Amino acid sequence: MNDPQFPDTTPHGPEIDDCPPVDACVGVLADAFARESATSWICGSSSATRENWFDATLRADATIPGSRRYTLTGDGGRPIAAAVLTPPAARLSPAAQAQWAARTLARCGPRSVQRTLRYLDLTEAGAPESAWTLEFIGVVPGAAGRGAGRRLLDRLLADTPAKAGIYLTTADPGNVALYQHFGFVTQRRLSVGPLNVATMLRRRTSSP
């Protein structure tokens, strides 16, 4: 699930933090995904439910060895974009899965648990074992159009090992062309509830 909102220009003076706290990413992504179709299907229209879902999900992802988080700050020093990337063949431990389920059930309700699991069950099956997964990338609405998404994606692509690919899913048809610009190729299109989800892969080749 991704909401990159790639703009056409690059902001002046941003800084990228490649080890931000979970809380910094939660707030940014909850705002960035306020109107994203997959997140709305899972969380409904409640901003509190959406923030609680991101909190539970990002804390679970943080337990995966090698997982990465990024934030990009604007001129005012506050994060305006965030991304989460997990390594090849990453899986939550049974304990982390149970904790995620308990947190999400208590704070978001059974629908959010069921729909998240349904989405993951259908989309994770297509992820190549050797590929990293771009779990989330988003820009807060007030910063859209100033280059934050592009800069952040450039950074995480540069950080990814040369021999590894990057896998992602998006339920926003408008994002497909944006990712294609960065070398992603659509693998499949899936129906997940009311969603039309594209799974995409960016292959990487070894350096000469």
PDB file of C-alpha atoms in Angstrom:
ATOM      1  CA  MET A   1       0.000   0.000   0.000  1.00  0.00           C
ATOM      2  CA  ASN A   2       1.586   3.199  -1.129  1.00  0.00           C
ATOM      3  CA  ASP A   3       0.706   6.857  -1.503  1.00  0.00           C
ATOM      4  CA  PRO A   4       3.835   8.472  -2.962  1.00  0.00           C
ATOM      5  CA  GLN A   5       2.382  11.731  -4.339  1.00  0.00           C
ATOM      6  CA  PHE A   6       5.512  12.332  -6.376  1.00  0.00           C
ATOM      7  CA  PRO A   7       5.909  15.991  -7.259  1.00  0.00           C
ATOM      8  CA  ASP A   8       7.777  17.670 -10.078  1.00  0.00           C
ATOM      9  CA  THR A   9      10.281  19.746  -8.149  1.00  0.00           C
ATOM     10  CA  THR A  10      12.755  19.124  -5.339  1.00  0.00           C
ATOM     11  CA  PRO A  11      12.364  20.923  -1.990  1.00  0.00           C
ATOM     12  CA  HIS A  12      15.141  23.076  -0.615  1.00  0.00           C
ATOM     13  CA  GLY A  13      16.990  22.025   2.515  1.00  0.00           C
ATOM     14  CA  PRO A  14      15.267  18.726   3.419  1.00  0.00           C
ATOM     15  CA  GLU A  15      16.988  16.132   5.563  1.00  0.00           C
ATOM     16  CA  ILE A  16      16.488  12.376   5.469  1.00  0.00           C
ATOM     17  CA  ASP A  17      16.626  10.385   8.690  1.00  0.00           C
ATOM     18  CA  ASP A  18      17.294   6.702   8.032  1.00  0.00           C
ATOM     19  CA  CYS A  19      16.612   5.639  11.620  1.00  0.00           C
ATOM     20  CA  PRO A  20      13.624   7.653  12.868  1.00  0.00           C
ATOM     21  CA  PRO A  21      11.447   6.507  15.786  1.00  0.00           C
ATOM     22  CA  VAL A  22       8.290   4.630  14.930  1.00  0.00           C
ATOM     23  CA  ASP A  23       6.145   7.480  16.264  1.00  0.00           C
ATOM     24  CA  ALA A  24       7.576   9.912  13.699  1.00  0.00           C
ATOM     25  CA  CYS A  25       6.549   7.640  10.830  1.00  0.00           C
ATOM     26  CA  VAL A  26       3.125   6.843  12.270  1.00  0.00           C
ATOM     27  CA  GLY A  27       1.968  10.453  12.284  1.00  0.00           C
ATOM     28  CA  VAL A  28       3.209  11.170   8.772  1.00  0.00           C
ATOM     29  CA  LEU A  29       1.769   8.035   7.211  1.00  0.00           C
ATOM     30  CA  ALA A  30      -1.581   8.352   8.993  1.00  0.00           C
ATOM     31  CA  ASP A  31      -1.938  11.824   7.452  1.00  0.00           C
ATOM     32  CA  ALA A  32      -0.556  10.798   4.066  1.00  0.00           C
ATOM     33  CA  PHE A  33      -2.959   7.862   3.731  1.00  0.00           C
ATOM     34  CA  ALA A  34      -6.094   9.709   4.839  1.00  0.00           C
ATOM     35  CA  ARG A  35      -7.694   9.281   1.402  1.00  0.00           C
ATOM     36  CA  GLU A  36      -5.826   6.213   0.135  1.00  0.00           C
ATOM     37  CA  SER A  37      -8.307   3.561  -0.949  1.00  0.00           C
ATOM     38  CA  ALA A  38      -6.755   0.455   0.666  1.00  0.00           C
ATOM     39  CA  THR A  39      -6.258   2.152   4.008  1.00  0.00           C
ATOM     40  CA  SER A  40      -9.802   3.536   3.901  1.00  0.00           C
ATOM     41  CA  TRP A  41     -11.148   0.050   3.172  1.00  0.00           C
ATOM     42  CA  ILE A  42      -9.227  -1.368   6.143  1.00  0.00           C
ATOM     43  CA  CYS A  43      -9.677   1.473   8.640  1.00  0.00           C
ATOM     44  CA  GLY A  44     -12.785   3.311   7.534  1.00  0.00           C
ATOM     45  CA  SER A  45     -12.959   7.094   7.751  1.00  0.00           C
ATOM     46  CA  SER A  46     -11.834   7.489  11.380  1.00  0.00           C
ATOM     47  CA  SER A  47      -8.491   9.280  11.727  1.00  0.00           C
ATOM     48  CA  ALA A  48      -8.006   7.704  15.172  1.00  0.00           C
ATOM     49  CA  THR A  49      -8.530   4.204  13.774  1.00  0.00           C
ATOM     50  CA  ARG A  50      -6.109   4.918  10.939  1.00  0.00           C
ATOM     51  CA  GLU A  51      -3.425   6.237  13.300  1.00  0.00           C
ATOM     52  CA  ASN A  52      -3.858   3.269  15.650  1.00  0.00           C
ATOM     53  CA  TRP A  53      -3.609   0.862  12.701  1.00  0.00           C
ATOM     54  CA  PHE A  54      -0.362   2.447  11.507  1.00  0.00           C
ATOM     55  CA  ASP A  55       0.976   2.424  15.057  1.00  0.00           C
ATOM     56  CA  ALA A  56       0.308  -1.304  15.481  1.00  0.00           C
ATOM     57  CA  THR A  57       1.553  -2.158  11.975  1.00  0.00           C
ATOM     58  CA  LEU A  58       4.774  -0.141  12.097  1.00  0.00           C
ATOM     59  CA  ARG A  59       5.631  -1.458  15.564  1.00  0.00           C
ATOM     60  CA  ALA A  60       5.205  -4.978  14.207  1.00  0.00           C
ATOM     61  CA  ASP A  61       7.394  -4.202  11.174  1.00  0.00           C
ATOM     62  CA  ALA A  62      10.056  -2.765  13.479  1.00  0.00           C
ATOM     63  CA  THR A  63      10.524  -6.220  15.054  1.00  0.00           C
ATOM     64  CA  ILE A  64      11.732  -7.647  11.730  1.00  0.00           C
ATOM     65  CA  PRO A  65      15.542  -7.780  11.629  1.00  0.00           C
ATOM     66  CA  GLY A  66      16.859  -5.481   8.911  1.00  0.00           C
ATOM     67  CA  SER A  67      13.639  -3.507   8.451  1.00  0.00           C
ATOM     68  CA  ARG A  68      14.157   0.152   7.561  1.00  0.00           C
ATOM     69  CA  ARG A  69      12.300   3.370   8.259  1.00  0.00           C
ATOM     70  CA  TYR A  70      12.906   6.766   6.700  1.00  0.00           C
ATOM     71  CA  THR A  71      11.537  10.244   7.254  1.00  0.00           C
ATOM     72  CA  LEU A  72      12.186  13.423   5.329  1.00  0.00           C
ATOM     73  CA  THR A  73      11.859  16.760   7.111  1.00  0.00           C
ATOM     74  CA  GLY A  74      10.668  19.990   5.565  1.00  0.00           C
ATOM     75  CA  ASP A  75      12.054  23.462   6.022  1.00  0.00           C
ATOM     76  CA  GLY A  76      10.367  23.746   9.416  1.00  0.00           C
ATOM     77  CA  GLY A  77      12.186  20.689  10.737  1.00  0.00           C
ATOM     78  CA  ARG A  78       9.078  18.497  10.955  1.00  0.00           C
ATOM     79  CA  PRO A  79       8.731  15.206   9.058  1.00  0.00           C
ATOM     80  CA  ILE A  80       6.696  15.604   5.880  1.00  0.00           C
ATOM     81  CA  ALA A  81       7.300  12.199   4.268  1.00  0.00           C
ATOM     82  CA  ALA A  82       7.996   8.682   5.495  1.00  0.00           C
ATOM     83  CA  ALA A  83       8.736   5.231   4.108  1.00  0.00           C
ATOM     84  CA  VAL A  84       8.997   1.696   5.491  1.00  0.00           C
ATOM     85  CA  LEU A  85      10.982  -1.069   3.795  1.00  0.00           C
ATOM     86  CA  THR A  86      11.329  -4.707   4.875  1.00  0.00           C
ATOM     87  CA  PRO A  87      14.049  -7.142   3.767  1.00  0.00           C
ATOM     88  CA  PRO A  88      13.683 -10.176   1.495  1.00  0.00           C
ATOM     89  CA  ALA A  89      11.626 -13.078   2.857  1.00  0.00           C
ATOM     90  CA  ALA A  90      10.773 -11.071   5.982  1.00  0.00           C
ATOM     91  CA  ARG A  91       8.143 -12.597   8.248  1.00  0.00           C
ATOM     92  CA  LEU A  92       6.750 -11.531  11.577  1.00  0.00           C
ATOM     93  CA  SER A  93       7.458 -13.872  14.449  1.00  0.00           C
ATOM     94  CA  PRO A  94       4.416 -15.600  15.975  1.00  0.00           C
ATOM     95  CA  ALA A  95       4.760 -13.345  19.026  1.00  0.00           C
ATOM     96  CA  ALA A  96       4.846 -10.185  16.877  1.00  0.00           C
ATOM     97  CA  GLN A  97       1.848 -11.405  14.871  1.00  0.00           C
ATOM     98  CA  ALA A  98      -0.105 -12.033  18.047  1.00  0.00           C
ATOM     99  CA  GLN A  99       0.795  -8.637  19.465  1.00  0.00           C
ATOM    100  CA  TRP A 100      -0.197  -6.890  16.229  1.00  0.00           C
ATOM    101  CA  ALA A 101      -3.517  -8.720  16.159  1.00  0.00           C
ATOM    102  CA  ALA A 102      -4.261  -7.881  19.806  1.00  0.00           C
ATOM    103  CA  ARG A 103      -3.385  -4.185  19.385  1.00  0.00           C
ATOM    104  CA  THR A 104      -5.312  -3.832  16.154  1.00  0.00           C
ATOM    105  CA  LEU A 105      -8.354  -5.665  17.473  1.00  0.00           C
ATOM    106  CA  ALA A 106      -8.459  -3.540  20.638  1.00  0.00           C
ATOM    107  CA  ARG A 107      -7.866  -0.182  18.943  1.00  0.00           C
ATOM    108  CA  CYS A 108      -9.310  -0.628  15.451  1.00  0.00           C
ATOM    109  CA  GLY A 109     -11.838  -3.450  15.685  1.00  0.00           C
ATOM    110  CA  PRO A 110     -12.201  -6.847  14.052  1.00  0.00           C
ATOM    111  CA  ARG A 111     -12.873  -5.452  10.561  1.00  0.00           C
ATOM    112  CA  SER A 112      -9.400  -3.904  10.412  1.00  0.00           C
ATOM    113  CA  VAL A 113      -7.787  -7.176  11.460  1.00  0.00           C
ATOM    114  CA  GLN A 114      -9.755  -9.257   8.984  1.00  0.00           C
ATOM    115  CA  ARG A 115      -9.268  -6.928   6.036  1.00  0.00           C
ATOM    116  CA  THR A 116      -5.558  -6.469   6.673  1.00  0.00           C
ATOM    117  CA  LEU A 117      -5.045 -10.226   6.744  1.00  0.00           C
ATOM    118  CA  ARG A 118      -7.118 -10.625   3.587  1.00  0.00           C
ATOM    119  CA  TYR A 119      -5.064  -7.984   1.781  1.00  0.00           C
ATOM    120  CA  LEU A 120      -1.770  -9.511   2.864  1.00  0.00           C
ATOM    121  CA  ASP A 121      -2.836 -13.059   2.079  1.00  0.00           C
ATOM    122  CA  LEU A 122      -3.555 -12.118  -1.538  1.00  0.00           C
ATOM    123  CA  THR A 123      -0.642  -9.744  -2.148  1.00  0.00           C
ATOM    124  CA  GLU A 124       2.281 -11.281  -0.249  1.00  0.00           C
ATOM    125  CA  ALA A 125       2.087 -14.513  -2.237  1.00  0.00           C
ATOM    126  CA  GLY A 126       3.493 -12.740  -5.285  1.00  0.00           C
ATOM    127  CA  ALA A 127       6.507 -11.194  -3.568  1.00  0.00           C
ATOM    128  CA  PRO A 128       9.789 -12.688  -4.858  1.00  0.00           C
ATOM    129  CA  GLU A 129      11.882 -14.246  -2.098  1.00  0.00           C
ATOM    130  CA  SER A 130      14.890 -12.125  -3.102  1.00  0.00           C
ATOM    131  CA  ALA A 131      13.084  -8.770  -3.142  1.00  0.00           C
ATOM    132  CA  TRP A 132      12.734  -6.098  -0.506  1.00  0.00           C
ATOM    133  CA  THR A 133       9.176  -4.889   0.087  1.00  0.00           C
ATOM    134  CA  LEU A 134       8.266  -1.231   0.085  1.00  0.00           C
ATOM    135  CA  GLU A 135       5.514  -1.427   2.671  1.00  0.00           C
ATOM    136  CA  PHE A 136       4.624   2.262   2.738  1.00  0.00           C
ATOM    137  CA  ILE A 137       5.731   5.575   1.322  1.00  0.00           C
ATOM    138  CA  GLY A 138       3.708   8.726   1.781  1.00  0.00           C
ATOM    139  CA  VAL A 139       3.806  12.511   1.906  1.00  0.00           C
ATOM    140  CA  VAL A 140       1.587  14.642   4.151  1.00  0.00           C
ATOM    141  CA  PRO A 141      -1.046  16.482   2.099  1.00  0.00           C
ATOM    142  CA  GLY A 142       0.310  19.938   2.899  1.00  0.00           C
ATOM    143  CA  ALA A 143       3.719  19.041   1.435  1.00  0.00           C
ATOM    144  CA  ALA A 144       2.536  17.329  -1.753  1.00  0.00           C
ATOM    145  CA  GLY A 145       4.004  18.756  -4.946  1.00  0.00           C
ATOM    146  CA  ARG A 146       7.372  19.810  -3.526  1.00  0.00           C
ATOM    147  CA  GLY A 147       9.585  16.809  -4.262  1.00  0.00           C
ATOM    148  CA  ALA A 148       9.449  14.939  -0.945  1.00  0.00           C
ATOM    149  CA  GLY A 149       8.198  11.620  -2.326  1.00  0.00           C
ATOM    150  CA  ARG A 150      10.671  11.630  -5.184  1.00  0.00           C
ATOM    151  CA  ARG A 151      13.626  12.425  -2.945  1.00  0.00           C
ATOM    152  CA  LEU A 152      12.701   9.794  -0.382  1.00  0.00           C
ATOM    153  CA  LEU A 153      12.184   7.101  -2.999  1.00  0.00           C
ATOM    154  CA  ASP A 154      15.505   7.971  -4.656  1.00  0.00           C
ATOM    155  CA  ARG A 155      17.212   7.480  -1.295  1.00  0.00           C
ATOM    156  CA  LEU A 156      15.713   4.115  -0.448  1.00  0.00           C
ATOM    157  CA  LEU A 157      16.385   2.837  -3.977  1.00  0.00           C
ATOM    158  CA  ALA A 158      20.021   3.877  -3.586  1.00  0.00           C
ATOM    159  CA  ASP A 159      20.216   2.101  -0.222  1.00  0.00           C
ATOM    160  CA  THR A 160      18.855  -1.186  -1.551  1.00  0.00           C
ATOM    161  CA  PRO A 161      21.549  -3.805  -2.363  1.00  0.00           C
ATOM    162  CA  ALA A 162      22.308  -3.943  -6.080  1.00  0.00           C
ATOM    163  CA  LYS A 163      21.328  -7.598  -6.481  1.00  0.00           C
ATOM    164  CA  ALA A 164      17.948  -7.204  -4.803  1.00  0.00           C
ATOM    165  CA  GLY A 165      14.665  -6.105  -6.313  1.00  0.00           C
ATOM    166  CA  ILE A 166      11.933  -4.073  -4.647  1.00  0.00           C
ATOM    167  CA  TYR A 167       8.321  -5.245  -4.517  1.00  0.00           C
ATOM    168  CA  LEU A 168       5.279  -3.123  -3.743  1.00  0.00           C
ATOM    169  CA  THR A 169       1.520  -3.070  -4.045  1.00  0.00           C
ATOM    170  CA  THR A 170      -0.753  -0.131  -4.752  1.00  0.00           C
ATOM    171  CA  ALA A 171      -4.513   0.223  -4.918  1.00  0.00           C
ATOM    172  CA  ASP A 172      -4.278   3.682  -6.509  1.00  0.00           C
ATOM    173  CA  PRO A 173      -4.277   3.453 -10.331  1.00  0.00           C
ATOM    174  CA  GLY A 174      -2.609   6.851 -10.533  1.00  0.00           C
ATOM    175  CA  ASN A 175       0.471   5.542  -8.726  1.00  0.00           C
ATOM    176  CA  VAL A 176       1.244   2.879 -11.319  1.00  0.00           C
ATOM    177  CA  ALA A 177       2.659   5.303 -13.902  1.00  0.00           C
ATOM    178  CA  LEU A 178       4.658   7.068 -11.189  1.00  0.00           C
ATOM    179  CA  TYR A 179       6.333   3.849 -10.127  1.00  0.00           C
ATOM    180  CA  GLN A 180       6.949   2.880 -13.731  1.00  0.00           C
ATOM    181  CA  HIS A 181       9.017   6.054 -14.029  1.00  0.00           C
ATOM    182  CA  PHE A 182      11.321   4.574 -11.378  1.00  0.00           C
ATOM    183  CA  GLY A 183      11.667   1.245 -13.147  1.00  0.00           C
ATOM    184  CA  PHE A 184       8.858  -0.731 -11.517  1.00  0.00           C
ATOM    185  CA  VAL A 185       6.952  -3.169 -13.722  1.00  0.00           C
ATOM    186  CA  THR A 186       3.424  -4.375 -13.035  1.00  0.00           C
ATOM    187  CA  GLN A 187       3.329  -8.101 -12.297  1.00  0.00           C
ATOM    188  CA  ARG A 188      -0.317  -8.773 -11.539  1.00  0.00           C
ATOM    189  CA  ARG A 189      -3.628  -7.077 -10.895  1.00  0.00           C
ATOM    190  CA  LEU A 190      -5.678  -8.462  -8.035  1.00  0.00           C
ATOM    191  CA  SER A 191      -9.174  -7.901  -6.717  1.00  0.00           C
ATOM    192  CA  VAL A 192      -9.142  -7.495  -2.952  1.00  0.00           C
ATOM    193  CA  GLY A 193     -12.654  -6.723  -1.806  1.00  0.00           C
ATOM    194  CA  PRO A 194     -13.581  -3.567  -3.746  1.00  0.00           C
ATOM    195  CA  LEU A 195      -9.925  -2.770  -4.475  1.00  0.00           C
ATOM    196  CA  ASN A 196      -8.076  -3.200  -7.758  1.00  0.00           C
ATOM    197  CA  VAL A 197      -4.516  -3.812  -6.565  1.00  0.00           C
ATOM    198  CA  ALA A 198      -1.423  -3.741  -8.760  1.00  0.00           C
ATOM    199  CA  THR A 199       1.642  -5.675  -7.624  1.00  0.00           C
ATOM    200  CA  MET A 200       4.865  -4.207  -8.983  1.00  0.00           C
ATOM    201  CA  LEU A 201       8.542  -5.181  -9.010  1.00  0.00           C
ATOM    202  CA  ARG A 202      11.682  -3.192  -9.665  1.00  0.00           C
ATOM    203  CA  ARG A 203      14.442  -5.568 -10.628  1.00  0.00           C
ATOM    204  CA  ARG A 204      18.038  -4.741  -9.803  1.00  0.00           C
ATOM    205  CA  THR A 205      21.163  -5.966 -11.528  1.00  0.00           C
ATOM    206  CA  SER A 206      24.607  -6.481 -10.061  1.00  0.00           C
ATOM    207  CA  SER A 207      27.164  -3.750 -10.529  1.00  0.00           C
ATOM    208  CA  PRO A 208      29.816  -4.319 -13.195  1.00  0.00           C
TER     209      PRO A 208
END
